[in-house]
């Protein structure tokens, strides 16, 4: 490729195909629109091409191909119309490939891009990448080519690039070519010092102050051992360069950081021959930041920008100064880094104590100094009490202490909350007080989700086996039909007086869940509600008079156990040695999943469904209708439920994210450990009473844009990354040795099945009253409900 100067034009310039090269490129649908305006390219035709010939070429060209109109000097190229969901919709990579294949080495080359106005920047930048600044081919270095890039817009015929548009494209193209040059140049030429020269050149070109450069031993002195440790064996020592642009009156601050290794061999973890090829591109991070900084400064005058480029030389194990396996060094963020080694305890303790002394922050205090006021507020606001404290503080404090019946540490940070789930960190408990679980409410049986140690593992294994057996013998498709029949039992037709159906919706979740797991619908809704509500009061310790109600709790427990024993599944356990424990585990797993998980989410789902935009609801209903037509059969039902309803799955995940049924996880610190948050690191001492605030973690505005709203275009991976509703991170597998709920997938499937059927019903919602109480849920008032 010859040396090229690139210019962008706001108009179609005159050219002669006999002397100049012309490539007209665009998607097929855009080229078809060009047929009506073929004369717009008349300045390019000379005396050898006409508009009719161009129209014929457009009719014959197909995606990923080209047609020559005058030898190879005038070419029409067609980009593909379809792209994978991971690719840019404008397909800039296709433009680069097609134009490169059809370029002629004429002194003047025109590239005419046919497309929409919104695609001008992406496609204009893609064209510039075809002409690299770095080239060591001697025969091509002699040639000089002037490249003019022009645009024909099909969606706005009168639109032309403004002077600012041309300036922006030119600056961006120069910066892209600079970044590419740094990546393309081999590391014997583009080493650390050569890259620093490029940074100085950019600063001079932009009339900025000389960059701050920290190199070699100064990195160690400033505590940047991570940068120094990787490249210290190189001839050109590693460096950190900081470029700053600080215009007066700047209204916004931006900081970028890019890492680059001029050739990443792997160092101590040396790469094999296949993976080492192409590692020159590992310096692209720093090169990209430098190019972006240059382009941004040229285009944005009211923004303060800082770019940091970390340049490290080749990972090497050779040399007089080398990285020894087992070396420990301290990085700038005060994280101890162990180099490919298993350290002895005394080494680990030494370095942990080193950074603890310097970086551990004191846990702040929130709430009232009077514990009684905090307890009263918690009783009134329930699980949203802690979220309201965090929100009032603008999420600046996500780990804090609060005085309750005793001091608790609340963890609301979406990263730090992960420390609440490893068994090595936490001893599970039912509350933050000295009161443990009320034996009378469960006949002395501690369910697995509140137990610890070997007894927990045994109970969890029982739970898993019971669930597996029922899913295999009864199956979700049968439950799907059950939910449909239970919904038909609700009939409301009252235009003048709205009817509250919240309890009827709750009963559907309980009936469907108990039928699946126990083989029999619950026959006493009031009994269930009283028992579950009473057990909640004891567990959350919101009932200070529990001791005077022992007889009532004992009676409720006896009645519930009698119901469990009457079910077909429990009767199959009569000949087992562990009958009593299995019955209790069945009772707690079934009832807590039905009420604590699914019942509340059913009502929440209806609330958020009613608040969707009309277009969003129509898209969901269309997806559900297609599912019912094509995939509603017993074979592969679970697979289809999970794979064929992506939009509905997103909606359900958003509902649970916003209103998690298990909003609080409690426990005691089993050992000393450190939690890392976006605000700093905090020391948790052994014996500390801890509480995970799931609501705040899943509504964190830093992790979720418009965190308090249902967004169907939110990336699923991000939602799952900070999703903790079912006793652990979403991707954590429930095992017998952890406290992750086995019912995560089952609960999500239940909500989807419920919504599929409710969309087939005739429903007119009058109002849905949101409550901050997890046991209260929502009042759902309707004037019509018929399935």
XYZ file of C-alpha atoms in Angstrom:
787
model
C 0.000 0.000 0.000
C 1.562 3.389 -1.008
C 1.894 6.324 1.339
C -1.428 8.115 1.421
C -2.800 11.453 2.493
C -6.482 11.230 3.426
C -9.057 13.992 3.013
C -12.807 13.990 3.582
C -15.053 15.940 1.249
C -18.511 17.353 1.851
C -19.331 17.239 -1.877
C -18.881 14.910 -4.865
C -15.748 16.113 -6.654
C -14.996 15.996 -10.369
C -12.761 13.096 -11.449
C -11.800 11.192 -14.607
C -11.993 7.357 -14.577
C -9.199 7.254 -17.173
C -6.738 8.713 -14.656
C -8.301 8.369 -11.217
C -9.529 5.362 -9.243
C -13.112 5.357 -7.960
C -14.745 2.838 -5.626
C -18.447 3.296 -4.875
C -19.451 1.142 -1.886
C -22.611 0.589 0.151
C -25.216 -1.931 1.283
C -27.504 -3.359 -1.399
C -30.618 -1.614 -0.079
C -28.785 1.709 -0.124
C -27.390 1.159 -3.624
C -30.932 0.406 -4.853
C -32.041 3.812 -3.565
C -29.106 5.349 -5.435
C -30.603 4.230 -8.777
C -33.181 7.022 -8.570
C -30.383 9.562 -8.043
C -27.675 8.121 -10.264
C -26.937 11.581 -11.632
C -25.495 12.580 -8.259
C -22.348 10.671 -9.303
C -22.193 12.318 -12.724
C -18.986 14.248 -11.808
C -17.282 10.837 -11.547
C -18.382 9.486 -14.947
C -16.139 11.457 -17.269
C -16.955 10.614 -20.888
C -16.852 6.826 -20.485
C -19.755 6.071 -18.061
C -23.371 7.215 -17.827
C -26.225 6.990 -15.315
C -27.927 4.088 -17.080
C -24.801 1.986 -16.929
C -24.534 2.658 -13.198
C -28.145 1.494 -12.720
C -27.412 -1.728 -14.603
C -24.375 -2.355 -12.405
C -26.502 -1.866 -9.263
C -28.992 -4.463 -10.587
C -26.221 -7.009 -11.127
C -24.072 -6.527 -8.022
C -24.693 -8.846 -5.060
C -23.561 -8.662 -1.404
C -19.810 -9.235 -0.900
C -19.081 -8.723 -4.602
C -18.155 -5.928 -7.003
C -18.796 -4.866 -10.612
C -16.301 -2.978 -12.791
C -17.774 -0.119 -14.851
C -14.553 1.091 -16.491
C -11.834 -1.519 -16.172
C -10.728 -1.505 -12.532
C -10.634 2.276 -12.294
C -14.363 2.565 -11.540
C -15.785 -0.167 -9.340
C -19.157 -0.635 -7.631
C -18.856 -2.782 -4.454
C -21.752 -4.132 -2.399
C -21.538 -4.731 1.368
C -23.613 -7.441 3.066
C -26.906 -6.380 4.646
C -27.011 -8.894 7.484
C -24.676 -9.024 10.446
C -24.418 -11.129 13.570
C -25.753 -9.644 16.771
C -22.193 -9.093 17.991
C -21.072 -6.998 15.019
C -21.482 -3.276 14.380
C -24.666 -2.774 12.303
C -22.821 -0.562 9.802
C -20.343 -3.414 9.072
C -17.227 -1.228 8.841
C -15.020 -4.326 8.571
C -16.834 -5.318 5.346
C -16.273 -1.879 3.872
C -12.537 -2.102 4.604
C -12.295 -5.539 3.011
C -14.236 -4.666 -0.156
C -12.513 -1.319 -0.758
C -9.056 -2.813 -0.212
C -9.776 -5.533 -2.771
C -10.811 -2.983 -5.408
C -8.360 -0.117 -4.873
C -6.138 0.901 -7.814
C -2.717 2.401 -7.282
C -3.525 5.656 -9.099
C -2.109 8.990 -7.875
C -5.606 10.042 -6.852
C -8.146 7.628 -5.382
C -11.796 8.393 -4.586
C -13.895 6.317 -2.174
C -17.620 7.139 -2.370
C -19.602 5.735 0.569
C -23.353 5.304 0.003
C -25.321 5.008 3.240
C -27.262 6.716 6.001
C -26.168 9.870 7.794
C -25.704 8.002 11.081
C -23.203 5.624 9.457
C -20.886 8.335 8.123
C -18.503 8.363 11.086
C -18.118 4.576 11.417
C -17.648 3.968 7.696
C -15.468 7.023 7.191
C -13.099 5.845 9.932
C -13.091 2.300 8.523
C -11.902 3.617 5.158
C -8.957 5.428 6.764
C -7.631 2.199 8.300
C -6.848 0.930 4.786
C -3.849 3.246 4.520
C -1.368 2.368 7.295
C 1.379 4.765 8.303
C 3.825 1.939 9.003
C 5.252 0.224 5.906
C 8.666 -1.290 5.268
C 8.096 -2.411 1.659
C 10.625 -0.370 -0.302
C 8.795 -0.391 -3.652
C 5.633 0.988 -2.049
C 7.419 3.648 -0.012
C 8.243 5.545 -3.202
C 4.575 5.955 -4.247
C 2.310 8.744 -3.019
C -1.482 8.571 -3.200
C -4.116 11.212 -2.421
C -7.269 9.604 -1.039
C -10.515 11.582 -1.038
C -13.455 10.046 0.863
C -16.930 11.271 -0.146
C -20.481 10.462 0.966
C -23.884 10.062 -0.668
C -26.682 9.923 1.913
C -29.815 7.969 0.966
C -31.951 8.852 3.995
C -31.460 12.632 3.685
C -30.816 13.656 0.092
C -29.945 17.258 0.939
C -27.583 16.485 3.805
C -23.887 17.261 3.360
C -21.032 17.066 5.815
C -20.442 20.296 7.704
C -17.007 21.789 8.257
C -17.072 20.444 11.824
C -17.982 16.969 10.525
C -15.012 17.000 8.157
C -12.687 18.209 10.935
C -13.925 15.487 13.288
C -13.482 12.728 10.689
C -10.020 13.970 9.736
C -8.817 14.085 13.351
C -10.276 10.634 14.066
C -8.701 9.126 10.934
C -5.267 10.522 11.830
C -5.581 9.128 15.365
C -6.686 5.692 14.121
C -3.696 5.522 11.779
C -1.375 6.579 14.607
C -2.704 3.828 16.912
C -2.377 1.289 14.072
C 1.197 2.383 13.400
C 2.161 1.739 17.037
C 0.618 -1.748 16.897
C 2.027 -2.563 13.444
C 5.626 -1.560 14.185
C 7.766 -4.451 15.535
C 8.990 -4.184 19.112
C 12.633 -3.608 18.109
C 11.409 -0.330 16.587
C 8.351 0.480 18.723
C 9.842 -0.198 22.149
C 8.950 1.718 25.319
C 11.215 4.700 24.610
C 9.995 4.957 21.011
C 6.424 4.937 22.254
C 7.251 7.695 24.746
C 8.554 9.726 21.807
C 5.186 9.255 20.093
C 3.440 10.502 23.242
C 5.662 13.569 23.366
C 4.913 14.221 19.679
C 1.158 14.075 20.341
C 1.521 16.505 23.268
C 3.503 18.907 21.064
C 1.002 18.588 18.209
C -1.839 19.457 20.592
C 0.089 22.316 22.257
C -0.114 20.607 25.648
C 2.309 20.527 28.527
C 4.990 17.839 28.386
C 3.580 14.516 29.583
C 4.345 13.203 33.063
C 6.572 10.144 32.614
C 7.382 7.740 35.451
C 9.934 5.111 34.446
C 12.183 2.400 35.829
C 12.984 2.625 39.573
C 10.703 5.625 40.058
C 7.772 3.244 39.474
C 8.896 1.194 42.473
C 9.404 4.278 44.603
C 5.853 5.406 43.838
C 4.406 1.998 44.680
C 3.701 0.899 41.106
C 5.298 -2.513 41.422
C 2.858 -4.130 39.014
C 4.051 -2.074 36.038
C 7.712 -2.338 36.975
C 7.627 -6.053 37.775
C 6.377 -7.099 34.340
C 8.962 -5.252 32.247
C 11.966 -4.702 34.501
C 14.181 -7.197 32.607
C 13.898 -5.281 29.333
C 16.561 -2.947 27.897
C 13.963 -0.183 27.570
C 12.467 0.070 31.015
C 8.710 0.067 31.651
C 6.988 3.418 32.055
C 3.758 5.159 32.937
C 3.006 8.248 30.834
C 0.235 10.721 31.710
C -1.137 13.181 29.141
C -3.505 15.855 30.412
C -5.772 18.331 28.685
C -7.362 20.805 31.093
C -9.112 23.663 29.305
C -10.415 26.535 31.385
C -14.130 26.279 32.038
C -14.278 22.524 31.388
C -17.734 21.149 32.221
C -16.838 17.463 32.305
C -13.894 15.334 33.443
C -12.771 12.118 31.750
C -9.869 9.815 32.582
C -8.698 6.920 30.392
C -6.106 4.270 31.119
C -4.547 1.934 28.551
C -2.087 -0.919 29.086
C 0.349 -2.037 26.411
C 2.989 -4.770 26.228
C 5.059 -4.374 23.085
C 5.333 -8.144 22.700
C 3.691 -10.416 25.242
C 5.672 -13.650 25.299
C 4.087 -14.663 28.589
C 7.194 -14.327 30.734
C 7.224 -16.996 33.424
C 4.045 -18.453 31.902
C 5.635 -18.604 28.447
C 3.170 -18.921 25.577
C 3.354 -21.788 23.102
C 4.145 -21.277 19.414
C 0.501 -20.892 18.428
C -0.508 -18.417 21.116
C 2.634 -16.305 20.895
C 2.062 -15.426 17.238
C 0.343 -12.065 17.020
C 1.181 -10.955 20.553
C 2.509 -7.720 19.093
C -1.095 -6.538 19.195
C -0.996 -6.675 22.995
C 0.176 -3.044 22.949
C -3.136 -2.009 21.366
C -4.652 -0.873 24.675
C -2.133 1.920 25.251
C -2.025 2.776 21.537
C -5.819 3.006 21.380
C -5.978 5.329 24.404
C -3.309 7.601 22.915
C -5.213 7.801 19.614
C -8.539 8.385 21.379
C -6.984 11.122 23.529
C -5.579 12.887 20.472
C -8.913 12.713 18.650
C -10.926 13.815 21.692
C -8.755 16.862 22.380
C -9.058 17.981 18.760
C -12.845 17.592 18.800
C -14.038 18.417 22.342
C -12.961 21.741 23.793
C -15.103 21.828 26.936
C -14.000 18.534 28.466
C -11.076 17.895 30.790
C -9.362 14.679 29.661
C -6.526 12.634 31.137
C -4.941 9.621 29.448
C -2.568 7.211 31.121
C -0.549 4.814 29.009
C 1.259 2.000 30.784
C 4.018 0.705 28.542
C 5.753 -2.517 29.454
C 8.455 -4.169 27.392
C 8.724 -7.821 26.433
C 7.880 -10.354 29.147
C 11.318 -11.916 29.593
C 12.781 -14.439 31.987
C 16.330 -13.823 30.739
C 18.605 -10.949 31.698
C 20.550 -9.710 34.673
C 17.383 -8.342 36.252
C 14.715 -10.994 36.050
C 11.470 -12.052 37.662
C 12.085 -15.042 39.930
C 9.287 -17.550 40.356
C 7.738 -16.934 43.758
C 8.514 -13.210 43.771
C 6.008 -11.043 45.605
C 5.553 -7.397 44.656
C 3.164 -4.644 45.649
C 1.065 -3.010 42.946
C -0.133 0.614 43.082
C -3.670 -0.377 44.091
C -2.053 -2.056 47.140
C -3.030 -5.510 45.986
C -0.387 -8.104 46.704
C 0.615 -9.972 43.541
C 2.116 -13.458 43.786
C 4.132 -14.538 40.755
C 3.330 -18.151 39.806
C 4.001 -19.475 43.264
C 2.390 -20.991 46.318
C 3.647 -18.860 49.171
C 4.262 -19.972 52.709
C 1.845 -18.636 55.287
C 4.373 -16.247 56.832
C 5.021 -14.593 53.445
C 1.315 -14.181 52.789
C 0.639 -12.822 56.273
C 3.508 -10.357 55.991
C 2.229 -8.800 52.783
C -1.401 -8.896 53.798
C -0.534 -6.977 56.958
C 1.466 -4.530 54.828
C -1.446 -3.408 52.712
C -4.032 -3.740 55.467
C -2.255 -1.050 57.490
C -2.277 1.335 54.552
C -5.511 0.759 52.712
C -8.131 -0.599 55.105
C -10.842 1.999 55.680
C -12.951 2.411 58.771
C -16.520 1.193 58.309
C -18.824 4.252 58.530
C -21.942 4.472 60.705
C -25.415 5.066 59.249
C -28.867 5.245 60.766
C -29.819 6.693 64.129
C -27.598 6.449 67.198
C -30.610 5.100 69.106
C -31.033 1.362 68.314
C -34.745 1.482 69.168
C -35.440 4.016 66.419
C -33.578 1.862 63.882
C -35.540 -1.219 64.938
C -38.811 0.662 64.594
C -37.834 1.915 61.138
C -36.846 -1.603 60.081
C -40.187 -2.948 61.296
C -42.008 -0.297 59.259
C -39.921 -0.446 56.077
C -38.838 -4.106 56.293
C -36.079 -5.051 53.887
C -36.196 -1.652 52.181
C -34.999 0.132 55.332
C -31.316 -0.450 54.513
C -31.830 0.296 50.827
C -33.405 3.633 51.702
C -30.379 4.510 53.857
C -27.983 3.672 51.023
C -30.085 5.531 48.461
C -30.324 8.632 50.655
C -26.520 8.597 50.745
C -26.372 8.441 46.889
C -24.804 4.952 47.049
C -21.543 6.520 48.288
C -21.591 4.282 51.362
C -22.355 0.659 50.548
C -20.726 -0.976 53.584
C -21.768 0.499 56.918
C -22.452 -0.208 60.575
C -25.842 0.305 62.159
C -26.975 -0.023 65.756
C -29.855 -2.450 66.073
C -30.434 -4.905 68.950
C -26.658 -5.159 68.547
C -24.291 -3.727 65.980
C -24.663 -5.097 62.451
C -22.500 -4.514 59.396
C -24.674 -4.068 56.298
C -23.099 -4.980 52.940
C -24.943 -3.312 50.064
C -22.125 -3.194 47.532
C -22.707 -5.401 44.434
C -19.094 -6.628 44.544
C -18.517 -6.874 48.299
C -21.773 -8.789 48.780
C -20.112 -11.843 47.214
C -18.123 -12.284 50.426
C -21.407 -13.195 52.197
C -21.790 -16.499 50.351
C -18.590 -18.580 50.740
C -18.999 -21.056 53.595
C -15.440 -20.291 54.739
C -16.511 -16.702 55.530
C -20.005 -16.992 56.971
C -21.868 -18.938 59.625
C -25.530 -18.852 58.681
C -28.007 -17.571 61.240
C -31.628 -16.508 61.344
C -31.091 -12.996 62.575
C -28.703 -10.438 63.964
C -29.495 -11.120 67.621
C -28.573 -13.705 70.207
C -31.968 -15.349 69.682
C -31.593 -18.366 67.431
C -34.371 -20.124 65.603
C -37.509 -20.760 67.646
C -37.584 -24.511 68.114
C -41.328 -24.579 68.594
C -42.089 -23.178 65.146
C -40.295 -26.122 63.570
C -40.526 -28.804 66.217
C -36.810 -28.464 66.908
C -35.817 -28.971 63.269
C -33.375 -26.448 61.750
C -33.869 -26.346 57.965
C -30.841 -26.606 55.714
C -30.813 -22.948 54.659
C -30.232 -21.964 58.304
C -27.911 -24.802 59.232
C -24.126 -25.139 59.056
C -21.535 -27.873 58.797
C -22.127 -31.556 58.107
C -25.796 -31.481 59.105
C -26.389 -28.783 56.470
C -24.711 -30.908 53.820
C -26.846 -33.914 54.679
C -30.079 -31.921 54.592
C -29.174 -30.178 51.334
C -28.444 -33.539 49.708
C -31.893 -34.777 50.781
C -33.461 -31.643 49.381
C -31.728 -32.095 46.034
C -32.830 -35.723 45.710
C -36.460 -34.902 46.529
C -36.535 -32.077 43.969
C -34.871 -34.191 41.288
C -37.316 -37.058 41.766
C -40.386 -34.822 41.491
C -39.149 -33.026 38.369
C -38.521 -36.377 36.739
C -41.794 -38.019 37.744
C -44.251 -35.103 37.523
C -42.449 -32.572 35.352
C -42.797 -28.881 34.590
C -45.156 -29.364 31.669
C -47.743 -30.807 34.039
C -47.226 -27.803 36.320
C -47.651 -25.548 33.280
C -51.113 -27.026 32.738
C -51.869 -26.808 36.484
C -51.185 -23.057 36.523
C -53.516 -22.631 33.553
C -56.344 -24.462 35.302
C -55.809 -22.566 38.592
C -55.966 -19.221 36.772
C -59.338 -20.212 35.334
C -60.668 -20.389 38.921
C -60.276 -16.613 39.203
C -63.288 -14.884 37.679
C -63.850 -11.151 38.117
C -66.221 -8.961 36.116
C -66.979 -5.813 38.091
C -66.780 -2.486 36.291
C -67.797 -0.324 39.273
C -66.045 -2.040 42.160
C -62.425 -3.152 41.677
C -61.676 -6.504 43.325
C -58.380 -7.315 45.058
C -57.064 -10.658 43.739
C -53.665 -10.569 45.509
C -54.531 -13.553 47.743
C -55.886 -15.537 44.807
C -52.646 -14.973 42.876
C -50.689 -16.034 45.972
C -52.787 -19.177 46.227
C -51.960 -20.108 42.627
C -48.228 -20.085 43.415
C -48.770 -22.169 46.544
C -51.093 -24.641 44.839
C -48.827 -25.123 41.815
C -45.652 -25.487 43.886
C -47.163 -27.886 46.425
C -48.746 -29.973 43.655
C -45.359 -30.278 41.923
C -43.238 -31.047 44.979
C -45.756 -32.806 47.241
C -48.248 -34.256 44.762
C -51.208 -32.444 46.355
C -52.609 -28.902 46.389
C -52.606 -27.161 49.750
C -56.088 -27.500 51.226
C -55.982 -24.739 53.837
C -54.741 -21.385 52.566
C -55.323 -19.607 55.898
C -53.315 -22.234 57.799
C -50.423 -21.825 55.428
C -50.564 -18.015 55.610
C -50.693 -17.989 59.420
C -47.846 -20.478 59.802
C -45.609 -18.802 57.254
C -46.288 -15.326 58.639
C -45.597 -16.468 62.193
C -42.343 -18.146 61.229
C -41.260 -14.955 59.429
C -41.862 -12.945 62.576
C -39.718 -15.268 64.614
C -36.928 -15.444 62.037
C -36.848 -11.694 61.486
C -37.449 -11.232 65.235
C -40.157 -8.697 64.680
C -42.383 -10.385 67.268
C -40.915 -9.590 70.722
C -43.660 -11.566 72.456
C -42.854 -14.842 70.724
C -42.177 -16.554 74.061
C -45.771 -16.050 75.184
C -47.064 -17.653 72.000
C -45.348 -21.001 72.263
C -48.624 -22.907 72.282
C -49.898 -21.075 69.183
C -46.674 -21.726 67.268
C -46.645 -25.365 68.332
C -50.245 -25.789 67.133
C -49.472 -24.158 63.766
C -46.413 -26.337 63.262
C -48.369 -29.515 64.139
C -51.086 -28.612 61.638
C -48.577 -27.872 58.885
C -46.710 -31.103 59.485
C -49.991 -33.024 59.377
C -50.716 -31.531 55.977
C -47.240 -32.487 54.718
C -47.665 -36.057 55.997
C -50.957 -36.378 54.113
C -49.358 -35.717 50.721
C -48.488 -38.547 48.276
C -44.784 -37.696 48.254
C -44.520 -37.786 52.065
C -46.356 -41.125 52.177
C -43.632 -42.590 49.974
C -41.157 -41.788 52.749
C -42.889 -43.915 55.400
C -40.479 -46.829 55.093
C -37.338 -44.677 55.134
C -35.113 -44.416 58.209
C -34.938 -40.627 57.960
C -38.687 -40.058 57.599
C -39.081 -37.184 60.110
C -36.154 -35.152 58.786
C -37.219 -35.687 55.178
C -40.756 -34.493 55.981
C -39.418 -31.361 57.650
C -37.059 -30.634 54.753
C -39.934 -31.089 52.325
C -42.064 -28.692 54.339
C -39.502 -25.918 54.488
C -38.224 -26.200 50.936
C -41.705 -26.333 49.414
C -43.390 -23.702 51.537
C -40.539 -21.197 51.550
C -40.070 -21.484 47.790
C -43.822 -21.150 47.177
C -44.305 -18.117 49.427
C -40.941 -16.471 49.929
C -39.946 -16.883 46.304
C -42.645 -17.453 43.732
C -45.754 -15.977 45.380
C -44.221 -12.555 45.833
C -42.684 -12.577 42.347
C -46.030 -13.442 40.693
C -47.536 -10.258 42.056
C -44.432 -8.187 41.282
C -44.442 -9.479 37.701
C -48.038 -8.335 37.183
C -47.160 -4.904 38.554
C -44.227 -4.356 36.197
C -46.076 -5.898 33.244
C -48.781 -3.242 33.635
C -46.088 -0.519 33.631
C -44.441 -1.634 30.376
C -44.643 0.497 27.252
C -47.276 -0.700 24.789
C -44.634 -1.647 22.220
C -42.677 -3.685 24.782
C -45.823 -5.547 25.816
C -46.652 -6.314 22.197
C -43.144 -7.725 21.601
C -43.468 -9.957 24.663
C -46.933 -11.142 23.674
C -45.726 -11.944 20.145
C -42.870 -14.030 21.561
C -45.256 -15.871 23.884
C -47.739 -16.497 21.079
C -44.993 -18.029 18.940
C -43.952 -20.218 21.889
C -47.519 -21.465 22.401
C -47.906 -22.253 18.697
C -44.588 -24.048 18.154
C -43.062 -25.212 21.428
C -45.894 -25.976 23.846
C -45.448 -29.729 24.005
C -44.146 -32.087 26.639
C -40.995 -33.103 24.757
C -38.146 -30.689 25.478
C -40.525 -28.347 27.339
C -37.901 -27.153 29.845
C -35.365 -26.617 27.052
C -37.870 -24.577 25.037
C -38.943 -22.597 28.093
C -35.343 -21.519 28.670
C -34.200 -21.045 25.064
C -37.210 -19.860 23.074
C -38.327 -16.990 25.315
C -35.302 -14.664 25.568
C -37.330 -11.449 25.960
C -39.629 -12.930 28.602
C -36.582 -14.252 30.476
C -35.111 -10.742 30.479
C -38.352 -9.349 31.858
C -38.518 -11.939 34.646
C -34.873 -11.317 35.595
C -35.575 -7.578 35.748
C -38.594 -8.148 38.000
C -36.604 -10.291 40.427
C -33.669 -7.871 40.279
C -35.912 -4.984 41.309
C -37.909 -6.863 43.942
C -35.964 -9.880 45.198
C -37.960 -12.237 47.349
C -34.917 -13.070 49.503
C -33.806 -9.464 50.044
C -31.673 -10.123 53.122
C -28.964 -12.681 53.911
C -27.736 -12.835 57.487
C -24.861 -14.497 59.215
C -21.811 -14.188 61.421
C -18.239 -13.836 60.222
C -16.529 -17.207 60.646
C -13.077 -15.599 60.331
C -11.348 -12.287 59.676
C -11.566 -11.269 56.036
C -11.523 -8.178 53.826
C -14.327 -6.997 51.572
C -13.473 -4.980 48.470
C -15.918 -2.344 47.246
C -15.933 0.438 44.678
C -15.298 2.835 47.579
C -12.402 0.999 49.251
C -11.550 -2.033 51.383
C -12.962 -2.863 54.794
C -11.865 -5.287 57.501
C -14.500 -7.717 58.787
C -13.623 -9.242 62.156
C -14.504 -12.752 63.261
C -17.866 -12.856 65.059
C -19.232 -9.707 63.383
C -22.960 -9.860 62.642
C -23.359 -9.322 58.912
C -26.318 -8.652 56.669
C -26.325 -8.637 52.869
C -28.631 -5.970 51.426
C -29.598 -7.652 48.142
C -32.044 -4.891 47.152
C -29.335 -2.196 47.069
C -26.803 -4.468 45.371
C -29.249 -5.199 42.547
C -30.338 -1.564 42.225
C -26.876 -0.031 42.222
C -26.869 2.854 39.699
C -23.160 2.370 38.970
C -23.793 -1.172 37.726
C -27.256 -0.594 36.245
C -28.335 2.407 34.195
C -31.871 3.469 35.207
C -31.493 1.013 38.077
C -35.058 1.441 39.386
C -36.726 0.631 36.065
C -37.417 -2.487 34.004
C -35.209 -2.285 30.917
C -35.643 -5.061 28.355
C -32.582 -3.881 26.414
C -30.305 -4.366 29.422
C -27.479 -6.819 28.753
C -28.321 -10.178 30.344
C -24.699 -10.888 31.282
C -24.531 -7.710 33.363
C -27.781 -8.534 35.165
C -26.586 -12.041 35.987
C -23.196 -10.746 37.137
C -24.787 -8.723 39.961
C -27.787 -10.931 40.730
C -27.920 -12.452 44.242
C -31.593 -13.184 44.921
C -31.373 -16.936 45.519
C -28.803 -17.100 48.290
C -25.761 -16.588 46.089
C -24.478 -15.202 42.780
C -26.597 -16.202 39.780
C -23.857 -18.318 38.205
C -22.941 -20.066 41.451
C -23.958 -23.702 41.284
C -26.030 -24.907 44.214
C -24.203 -27.748 45.952
C -24.676 -29.547 49.228
C -21.740 -27.645 50.733
C -23.003 -24.098 50.049
C -26.185 -22.200 50.915
C -27.230 -21.382 47.349
C -30.924 -22.160 46.819
C -31.686 -25.187 44.649
C -34.848 -23.501 43.430
C -33.322 -20.634 41.391
C -34.099 -22.071 37.950
C -37.407 -23.538 39.138
C -38.620 -20.181 40.501
C -37.705 -18.322 37.290
C -39.491 -20.985 35.217
C -42.578 -20.720 37.429
C -42.823 -16.965 36.880
C -42.446 -17.411 33.119
C -45.183 -20.070 33.040
C -47.485 -17.818 35.069
C -46.937 -14.866 32.705
C -47.431 -17.009 29.590
C -50.908 -17.937 30.783
C -51.907 -14.504 32.115
C -51.212 -12.985 28.685
C -53.882 -15.341 27.305
C -56.407 -13.978 29.827
C -58.727 -10.995 29.567
C -57.413 -8.716 32.337
C -58.254 -5.117 33.181
C -56.120 -3.806 36.052
C -57.523 -0.921 38.075
C -54.529 -0.365 40.363
C -51.557 -2.103 41.874
C -50.441 -0.811 45.246
C -46.741 -1.289 45.907
C -45.773 -2.230 49.426
C -42.309 -2.188 50.950
C -43.165 -5.286 52.958
C -42.012 -8.554 51.489
C -44.795 -10.420 53.261
C -47.403 -7.904 52.185
C -46.526 -7.909 48.525
C -48.936 -5.913 46.346
C -52.641 -5.250 46.362
C -53.825 -6.108 42.864
C -57.214 -4.592 42.110
C -58.895 -5.566 38.855
C -62.230 -4.879 37.243
C -61.940 -7.897 34.958
C -59.990 -11.155 35.111
C -61.064 -14.154 33.069
C -58.961 -16.931 31.541
